[in-house]
PDB file of C-alpha atoms in Angstrom:
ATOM      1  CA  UNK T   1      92.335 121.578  91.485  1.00  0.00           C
ATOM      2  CA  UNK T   2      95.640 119.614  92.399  1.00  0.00           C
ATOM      3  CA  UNK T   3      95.242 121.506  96.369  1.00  0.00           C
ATOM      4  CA  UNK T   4      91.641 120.473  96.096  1.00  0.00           C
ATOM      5  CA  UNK T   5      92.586 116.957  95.462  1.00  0.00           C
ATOM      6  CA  UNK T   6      95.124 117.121  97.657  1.00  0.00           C
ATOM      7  CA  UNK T   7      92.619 117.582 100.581  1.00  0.00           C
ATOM      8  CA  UNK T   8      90.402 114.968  99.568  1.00  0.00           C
ATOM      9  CA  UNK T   9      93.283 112.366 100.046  1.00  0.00           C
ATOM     10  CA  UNK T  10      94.167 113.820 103.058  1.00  0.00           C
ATOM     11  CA  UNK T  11      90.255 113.183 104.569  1.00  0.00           C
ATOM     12  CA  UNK T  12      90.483 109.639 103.068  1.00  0.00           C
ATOM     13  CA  UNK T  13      94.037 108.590 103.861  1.00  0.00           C
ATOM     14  CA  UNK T  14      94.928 110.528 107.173  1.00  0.00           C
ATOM     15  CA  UNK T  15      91.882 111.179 108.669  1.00  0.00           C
ATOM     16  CA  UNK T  16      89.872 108.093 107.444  1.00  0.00           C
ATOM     17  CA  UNK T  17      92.526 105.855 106.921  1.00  0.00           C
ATOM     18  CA  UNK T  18      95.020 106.658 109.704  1.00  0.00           C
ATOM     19  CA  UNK T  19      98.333 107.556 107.516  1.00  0.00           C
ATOM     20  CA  UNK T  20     101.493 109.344 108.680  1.00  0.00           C
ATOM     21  CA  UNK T  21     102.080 112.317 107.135  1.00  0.00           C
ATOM     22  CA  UNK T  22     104.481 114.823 107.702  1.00  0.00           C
ATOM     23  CA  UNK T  23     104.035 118.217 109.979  1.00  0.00           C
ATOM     24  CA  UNK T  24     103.502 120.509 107.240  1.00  0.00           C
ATOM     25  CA  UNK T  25     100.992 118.414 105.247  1.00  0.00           C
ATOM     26  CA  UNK T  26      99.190 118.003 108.705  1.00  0.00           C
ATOM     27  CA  UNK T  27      99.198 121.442 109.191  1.00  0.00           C
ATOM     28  CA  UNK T  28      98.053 122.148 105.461  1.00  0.00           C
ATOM     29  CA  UNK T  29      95.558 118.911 105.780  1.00  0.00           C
ATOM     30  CA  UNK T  30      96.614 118.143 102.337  1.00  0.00           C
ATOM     31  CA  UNK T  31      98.300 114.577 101.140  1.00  0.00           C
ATOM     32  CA  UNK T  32     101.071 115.556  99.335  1.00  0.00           C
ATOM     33  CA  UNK T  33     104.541 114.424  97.940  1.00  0.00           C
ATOM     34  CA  UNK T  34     106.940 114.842  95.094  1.00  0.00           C
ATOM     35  CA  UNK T  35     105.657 113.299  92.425  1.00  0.00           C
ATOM     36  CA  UNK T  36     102.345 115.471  92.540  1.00  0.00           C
ATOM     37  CA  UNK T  37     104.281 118.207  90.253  1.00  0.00           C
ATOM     38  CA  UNK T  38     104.369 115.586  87.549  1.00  0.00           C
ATOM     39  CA  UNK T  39     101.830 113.800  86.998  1.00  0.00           C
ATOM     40  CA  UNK T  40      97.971 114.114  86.247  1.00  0.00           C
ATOM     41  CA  UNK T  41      94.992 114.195  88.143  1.00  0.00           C
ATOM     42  CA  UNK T  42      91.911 112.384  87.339  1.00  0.00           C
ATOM     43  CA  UNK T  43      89.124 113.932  88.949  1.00  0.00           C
ATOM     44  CA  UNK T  44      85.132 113.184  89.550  1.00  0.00           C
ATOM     45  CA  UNK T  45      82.950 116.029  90.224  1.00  0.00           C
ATOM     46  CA  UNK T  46      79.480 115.953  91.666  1.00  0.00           C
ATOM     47  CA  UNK T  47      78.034 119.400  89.642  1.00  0.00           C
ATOM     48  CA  UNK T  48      75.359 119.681  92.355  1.00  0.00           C
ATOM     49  CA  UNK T  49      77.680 120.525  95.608  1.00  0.00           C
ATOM     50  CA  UNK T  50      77.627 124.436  95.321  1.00  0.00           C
ATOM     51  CA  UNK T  51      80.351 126.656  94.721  1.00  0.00           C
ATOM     52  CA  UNK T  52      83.600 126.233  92.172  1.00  0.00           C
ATOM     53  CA  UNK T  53      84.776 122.964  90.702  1.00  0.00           C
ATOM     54  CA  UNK T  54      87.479 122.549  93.020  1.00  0.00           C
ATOM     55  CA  UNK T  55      84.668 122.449  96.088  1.00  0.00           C
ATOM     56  CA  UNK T  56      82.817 119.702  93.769  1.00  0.00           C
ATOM     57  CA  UNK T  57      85.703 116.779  93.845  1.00  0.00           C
ATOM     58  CA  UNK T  58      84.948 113.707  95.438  1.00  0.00           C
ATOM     59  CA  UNK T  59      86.896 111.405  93.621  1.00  0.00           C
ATOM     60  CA  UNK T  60      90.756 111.253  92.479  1.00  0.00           C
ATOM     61  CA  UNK T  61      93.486 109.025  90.964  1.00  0.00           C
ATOM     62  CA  UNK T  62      96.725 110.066  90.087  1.00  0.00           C
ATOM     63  CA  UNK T  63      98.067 109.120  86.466  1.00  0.00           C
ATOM     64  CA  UNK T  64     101.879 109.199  85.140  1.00  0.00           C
ATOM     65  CA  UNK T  65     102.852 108.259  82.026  1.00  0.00           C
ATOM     66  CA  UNK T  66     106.224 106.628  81.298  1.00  0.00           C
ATOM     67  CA  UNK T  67     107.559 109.169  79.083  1.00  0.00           C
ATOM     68  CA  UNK T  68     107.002 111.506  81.931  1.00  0.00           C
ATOM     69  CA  UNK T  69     108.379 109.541  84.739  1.00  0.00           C
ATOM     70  CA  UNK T  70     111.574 108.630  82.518  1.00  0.00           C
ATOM     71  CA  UNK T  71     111.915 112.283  82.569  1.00  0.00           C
ATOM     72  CA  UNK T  72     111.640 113.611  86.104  1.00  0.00           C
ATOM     73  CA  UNK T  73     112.974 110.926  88.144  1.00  0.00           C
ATOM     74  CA  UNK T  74     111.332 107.711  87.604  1.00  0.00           C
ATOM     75  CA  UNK T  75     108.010 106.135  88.915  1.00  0.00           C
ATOM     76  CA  UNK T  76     106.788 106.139  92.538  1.00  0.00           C
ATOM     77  CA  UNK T  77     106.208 102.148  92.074  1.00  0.00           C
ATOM     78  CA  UNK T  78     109.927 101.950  91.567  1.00  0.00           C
ATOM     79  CA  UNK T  79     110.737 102.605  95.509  1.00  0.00           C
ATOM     80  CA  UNK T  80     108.825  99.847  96.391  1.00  0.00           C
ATOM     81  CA  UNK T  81     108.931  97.014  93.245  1.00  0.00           C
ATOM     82  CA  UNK T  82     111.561  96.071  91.488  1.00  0.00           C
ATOM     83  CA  UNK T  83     109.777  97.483  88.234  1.00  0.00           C
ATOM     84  CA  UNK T  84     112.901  98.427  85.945  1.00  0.00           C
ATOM     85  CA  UNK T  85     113.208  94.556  84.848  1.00  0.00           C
ATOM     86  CA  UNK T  86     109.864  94.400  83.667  1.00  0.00           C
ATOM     87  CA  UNK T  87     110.006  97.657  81.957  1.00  0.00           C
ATOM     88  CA  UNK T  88     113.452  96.611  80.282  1.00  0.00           C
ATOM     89  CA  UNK T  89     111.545  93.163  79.159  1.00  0.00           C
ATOM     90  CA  UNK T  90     109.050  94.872  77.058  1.00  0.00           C
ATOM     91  CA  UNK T  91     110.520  98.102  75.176  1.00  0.00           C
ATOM     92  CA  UNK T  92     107.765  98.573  72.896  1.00  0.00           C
ATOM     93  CA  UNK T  93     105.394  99.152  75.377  1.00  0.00           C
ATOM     94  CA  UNK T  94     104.256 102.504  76.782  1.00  0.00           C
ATOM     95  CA  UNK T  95     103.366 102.097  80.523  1.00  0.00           C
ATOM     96  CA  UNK T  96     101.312 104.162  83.084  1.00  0.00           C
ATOM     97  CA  UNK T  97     101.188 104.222  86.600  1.00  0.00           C
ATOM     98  CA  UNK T  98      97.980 104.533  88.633  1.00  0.00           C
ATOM     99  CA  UNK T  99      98.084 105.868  92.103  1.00  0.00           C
ATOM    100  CA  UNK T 100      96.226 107.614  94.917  1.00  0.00           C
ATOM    101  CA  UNK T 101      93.102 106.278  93.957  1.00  0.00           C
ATOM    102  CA  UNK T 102      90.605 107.388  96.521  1.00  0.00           C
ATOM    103  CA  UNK T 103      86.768 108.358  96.736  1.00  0.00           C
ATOM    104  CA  UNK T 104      84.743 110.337  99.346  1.00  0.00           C
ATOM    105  CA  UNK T 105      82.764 107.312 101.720  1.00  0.00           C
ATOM    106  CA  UNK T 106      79.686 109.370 100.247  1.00  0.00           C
ATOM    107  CA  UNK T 107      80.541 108.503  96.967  1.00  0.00           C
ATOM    108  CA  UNK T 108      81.617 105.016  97.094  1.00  0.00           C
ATOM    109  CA  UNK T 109      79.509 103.737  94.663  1.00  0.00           C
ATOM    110  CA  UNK T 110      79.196 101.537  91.129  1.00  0.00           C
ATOM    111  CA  UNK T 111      78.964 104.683  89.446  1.00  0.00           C
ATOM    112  CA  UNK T 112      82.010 106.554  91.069  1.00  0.00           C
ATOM    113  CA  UNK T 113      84.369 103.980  90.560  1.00  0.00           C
ATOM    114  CA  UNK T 114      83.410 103.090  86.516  1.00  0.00           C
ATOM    115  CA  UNK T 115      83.793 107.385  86.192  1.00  0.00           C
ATOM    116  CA  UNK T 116      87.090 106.899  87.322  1.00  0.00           C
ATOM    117  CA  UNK T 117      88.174 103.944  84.933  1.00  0.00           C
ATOM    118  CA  UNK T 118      86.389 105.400  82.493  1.00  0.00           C
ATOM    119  CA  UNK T 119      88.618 108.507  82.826  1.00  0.00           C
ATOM    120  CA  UNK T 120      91.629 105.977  83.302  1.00  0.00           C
ATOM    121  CA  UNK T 121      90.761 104.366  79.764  1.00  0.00           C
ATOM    122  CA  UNK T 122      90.111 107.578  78.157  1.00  0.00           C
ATOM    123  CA  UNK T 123      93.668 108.700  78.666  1.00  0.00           C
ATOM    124  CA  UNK T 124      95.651 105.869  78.319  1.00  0.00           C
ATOM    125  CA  UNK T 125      93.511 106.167  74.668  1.00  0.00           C
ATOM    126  CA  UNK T 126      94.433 109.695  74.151  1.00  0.00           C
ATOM    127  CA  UNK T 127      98.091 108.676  74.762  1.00  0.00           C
ATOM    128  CA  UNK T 128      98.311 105.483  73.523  1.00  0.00           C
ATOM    129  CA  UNK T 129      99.323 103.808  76.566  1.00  0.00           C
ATOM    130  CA  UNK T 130      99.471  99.857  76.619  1.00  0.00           C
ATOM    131  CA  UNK T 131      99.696  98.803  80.331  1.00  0.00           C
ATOM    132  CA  UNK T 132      98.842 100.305  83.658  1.00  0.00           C
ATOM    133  CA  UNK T 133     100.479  99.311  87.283  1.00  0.00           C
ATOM    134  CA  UNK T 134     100.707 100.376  90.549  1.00  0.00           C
ATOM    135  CA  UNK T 135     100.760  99.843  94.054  1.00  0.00           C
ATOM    136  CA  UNK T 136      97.494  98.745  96.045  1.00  0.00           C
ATOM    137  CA  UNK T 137      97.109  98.844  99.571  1.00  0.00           C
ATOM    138  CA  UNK T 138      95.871  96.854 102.660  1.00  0.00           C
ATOM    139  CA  UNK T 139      94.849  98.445 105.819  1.00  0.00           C
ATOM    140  CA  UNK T 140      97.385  98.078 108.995  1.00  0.00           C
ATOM    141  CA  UNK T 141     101.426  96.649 108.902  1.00  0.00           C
ATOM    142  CA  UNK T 142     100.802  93.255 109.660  1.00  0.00           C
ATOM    143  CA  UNK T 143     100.762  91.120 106.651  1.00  0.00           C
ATOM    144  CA  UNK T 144      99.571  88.027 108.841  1.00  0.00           C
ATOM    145  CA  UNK T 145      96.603  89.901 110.121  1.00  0.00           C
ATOM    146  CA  UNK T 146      95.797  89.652 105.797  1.00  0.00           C
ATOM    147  CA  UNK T 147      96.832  85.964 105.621  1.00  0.00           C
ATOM    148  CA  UNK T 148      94.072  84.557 103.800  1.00  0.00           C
ATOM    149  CA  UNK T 149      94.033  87.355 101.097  1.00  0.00           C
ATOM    150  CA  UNK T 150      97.462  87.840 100.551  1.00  0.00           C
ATOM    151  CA  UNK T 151      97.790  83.953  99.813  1.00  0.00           C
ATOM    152  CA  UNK T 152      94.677  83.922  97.843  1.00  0.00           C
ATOM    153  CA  UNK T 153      96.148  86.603  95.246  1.00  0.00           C
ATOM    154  CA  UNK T 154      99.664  84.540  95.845  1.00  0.00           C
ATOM    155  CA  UNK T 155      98.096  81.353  94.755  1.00  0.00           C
ATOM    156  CA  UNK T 156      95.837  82.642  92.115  1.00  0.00           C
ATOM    157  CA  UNK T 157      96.729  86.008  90.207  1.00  0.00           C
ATOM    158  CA  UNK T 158     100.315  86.251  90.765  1.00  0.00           C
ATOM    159  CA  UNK T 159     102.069  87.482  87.225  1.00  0.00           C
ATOM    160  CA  UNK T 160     104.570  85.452  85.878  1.00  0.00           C
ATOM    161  CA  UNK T 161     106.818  84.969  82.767  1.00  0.00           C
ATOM    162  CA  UNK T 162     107.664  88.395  81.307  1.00  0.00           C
ATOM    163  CA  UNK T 163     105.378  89.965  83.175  1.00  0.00           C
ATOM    164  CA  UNK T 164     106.922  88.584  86.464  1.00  0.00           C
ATOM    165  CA  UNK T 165     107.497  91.677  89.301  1.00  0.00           C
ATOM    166  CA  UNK T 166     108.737  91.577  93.139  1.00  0.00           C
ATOM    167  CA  UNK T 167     108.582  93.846  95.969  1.00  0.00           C
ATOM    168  CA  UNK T 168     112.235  95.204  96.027  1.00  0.00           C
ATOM    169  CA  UNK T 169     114.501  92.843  98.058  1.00  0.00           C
ATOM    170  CA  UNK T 170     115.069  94.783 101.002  1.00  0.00           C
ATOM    171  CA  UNK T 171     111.385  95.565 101.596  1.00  0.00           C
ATOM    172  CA  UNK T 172     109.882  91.934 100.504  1.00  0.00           C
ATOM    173  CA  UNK T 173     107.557  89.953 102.491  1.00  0.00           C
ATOM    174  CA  UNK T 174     105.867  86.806 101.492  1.00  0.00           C
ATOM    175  CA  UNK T 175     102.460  86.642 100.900  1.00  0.00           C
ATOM    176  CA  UNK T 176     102.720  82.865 100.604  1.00  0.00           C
ATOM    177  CA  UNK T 177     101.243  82.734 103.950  1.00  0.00           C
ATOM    178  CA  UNK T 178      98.473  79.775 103.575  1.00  0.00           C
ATOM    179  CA  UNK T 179      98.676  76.419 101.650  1.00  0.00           C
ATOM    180  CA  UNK T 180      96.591  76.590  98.297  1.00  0.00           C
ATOM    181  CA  UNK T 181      94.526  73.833  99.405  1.00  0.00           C
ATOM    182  CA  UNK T 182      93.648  75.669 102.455  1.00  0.00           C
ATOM    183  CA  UNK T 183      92.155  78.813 101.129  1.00  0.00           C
ATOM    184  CA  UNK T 184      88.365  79.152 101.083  1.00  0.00           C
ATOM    185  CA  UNK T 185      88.240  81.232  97.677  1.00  0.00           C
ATOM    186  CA  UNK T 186      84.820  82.616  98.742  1.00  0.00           C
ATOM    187  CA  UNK T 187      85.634  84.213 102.125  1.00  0.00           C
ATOM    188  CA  UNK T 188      89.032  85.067 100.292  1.00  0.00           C
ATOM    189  CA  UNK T 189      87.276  87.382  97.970  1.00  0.00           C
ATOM    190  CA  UNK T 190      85.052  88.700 100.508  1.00  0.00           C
ATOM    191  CA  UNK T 191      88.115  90.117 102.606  1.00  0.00           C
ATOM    192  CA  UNK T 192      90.069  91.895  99.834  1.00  0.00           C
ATOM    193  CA  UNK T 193      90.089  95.643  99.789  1.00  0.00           C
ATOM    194  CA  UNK T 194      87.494  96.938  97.474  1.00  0.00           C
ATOM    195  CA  UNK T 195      90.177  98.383  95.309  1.00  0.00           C
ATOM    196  CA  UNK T 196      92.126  95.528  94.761  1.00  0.00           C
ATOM    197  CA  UNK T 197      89.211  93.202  93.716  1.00  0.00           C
ATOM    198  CA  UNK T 198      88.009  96.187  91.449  1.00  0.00           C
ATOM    199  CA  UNK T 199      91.519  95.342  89.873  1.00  0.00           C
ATOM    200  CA  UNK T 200      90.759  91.905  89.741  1.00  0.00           C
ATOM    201  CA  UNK T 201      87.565  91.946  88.181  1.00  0.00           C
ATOM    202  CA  UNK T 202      89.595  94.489  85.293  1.00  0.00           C
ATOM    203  CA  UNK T 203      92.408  91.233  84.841  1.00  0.00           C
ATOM    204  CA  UNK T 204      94.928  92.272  87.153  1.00  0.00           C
ATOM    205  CA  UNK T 205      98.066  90.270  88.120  1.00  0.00           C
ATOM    206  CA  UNK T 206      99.592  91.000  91.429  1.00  0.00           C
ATOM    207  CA  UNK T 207     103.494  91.018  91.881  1.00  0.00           C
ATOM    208  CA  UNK T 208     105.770  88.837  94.116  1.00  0.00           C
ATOM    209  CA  UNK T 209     105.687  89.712  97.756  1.00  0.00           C
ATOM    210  CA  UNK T 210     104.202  92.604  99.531  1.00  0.00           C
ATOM    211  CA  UNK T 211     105.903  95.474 101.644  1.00  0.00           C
ATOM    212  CA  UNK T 212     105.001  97.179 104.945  1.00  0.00           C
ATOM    213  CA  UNK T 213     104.926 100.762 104.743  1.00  0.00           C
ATOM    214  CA  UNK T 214     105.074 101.732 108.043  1.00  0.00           C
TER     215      UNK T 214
END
């Protein structure tokens, strides 16, 4: 099921999406990296594709829990934000990290996504989780090319106080990009990635800075 979900990520974020990947996983056609081995995979099946459940994924997010992570080598956020202060500010809570959230274009639907958070919700019940993060993407390497929503979430959802977070030094660029009086909130919302406003619409903060992953 992992190989299966593997390939689905591959056909959304290399194929679809335009993602570098290395030789091997080009060869294989399969997203892969590291952290795969350790955490779980959240799948959505459509029952009425033929064949075994592996051929019947269309949707996938990838879950790790911090108990996990602090086990095997830390969180995949933690190579791009600067999460270990805001872990360290709030030892009583249990975090998870969401990633590799992707859906089939077929399947990119109301009903597809609220599967998937209600799968999210249903585990961080089952293992009494109390906040989720992770990293969400923009299309392309050119933050200015994003100016208007990048400033929007800047100016509007940015998490502060204890729950403050930054792209690591090294890899931070502003997203302060626009004044706040010139942001048109509407045409804001209507260019954000699908998958970040999903997050907004759940209460979502976004960190300081963004990074270009090249």
């Amino acid at each position: 099921e992992i190989d299966a979900a593997q390939a689905v990520r591959y056909k959304v974020f290399v194929e679809e999406m335009k993602a570098q990947v290395g030789p091997e996983a080009d060869r294989r056609k399969r997203d892969v990296d590291s952290w795969d081995a350790i955490c779980d995979h959240l799948l959505v099946l459509d029952t009425s594709i033929e064949g075994d459940a592996e051929d019947q994924i269309v949707g996938t997010y990838r879950l790790l829990r911090q108990d996990v992570a602090e086990r095997s080598g830390g969180f995949y956020s933690s190579s791009e934000f600067a999460i270990d202060a805001l872990l360290a500010r709030h030892p009583t809570k249990r975090f998870m990290e969401l990633g590799r959230s992707c859906v089939l274009p077929d399947y990119r639907t109301k009903r597809t996504v609220e599967l998937l958070w209600q799968g999210n919700w249903a585990y961080a019940l089952k293992y009494g989780m109390d906040a989720m993060f992770g990293c969400g993407s923009f299309p392309g390497v050119v933050p200015a090319e994003h100016a208007l929503a990048l400033s929007f979430l800047h100016h509007n959802i940015r998490a502060r106080d204890d729950w403050a977070v930054s792209a690591r030094p090294e890899l931070h660029r502003t997203m302060d990009l626009m004044p706040a009086e010139a942001i048109n909130a509407k045409k804001a919302l209507a260019a954000l990635p699908p998958l970040i406003k999903g997050y907004m619409r759940l209460g979502a903060m976004v960190g300081d800075g963004a990074l270009v992953d090249p």
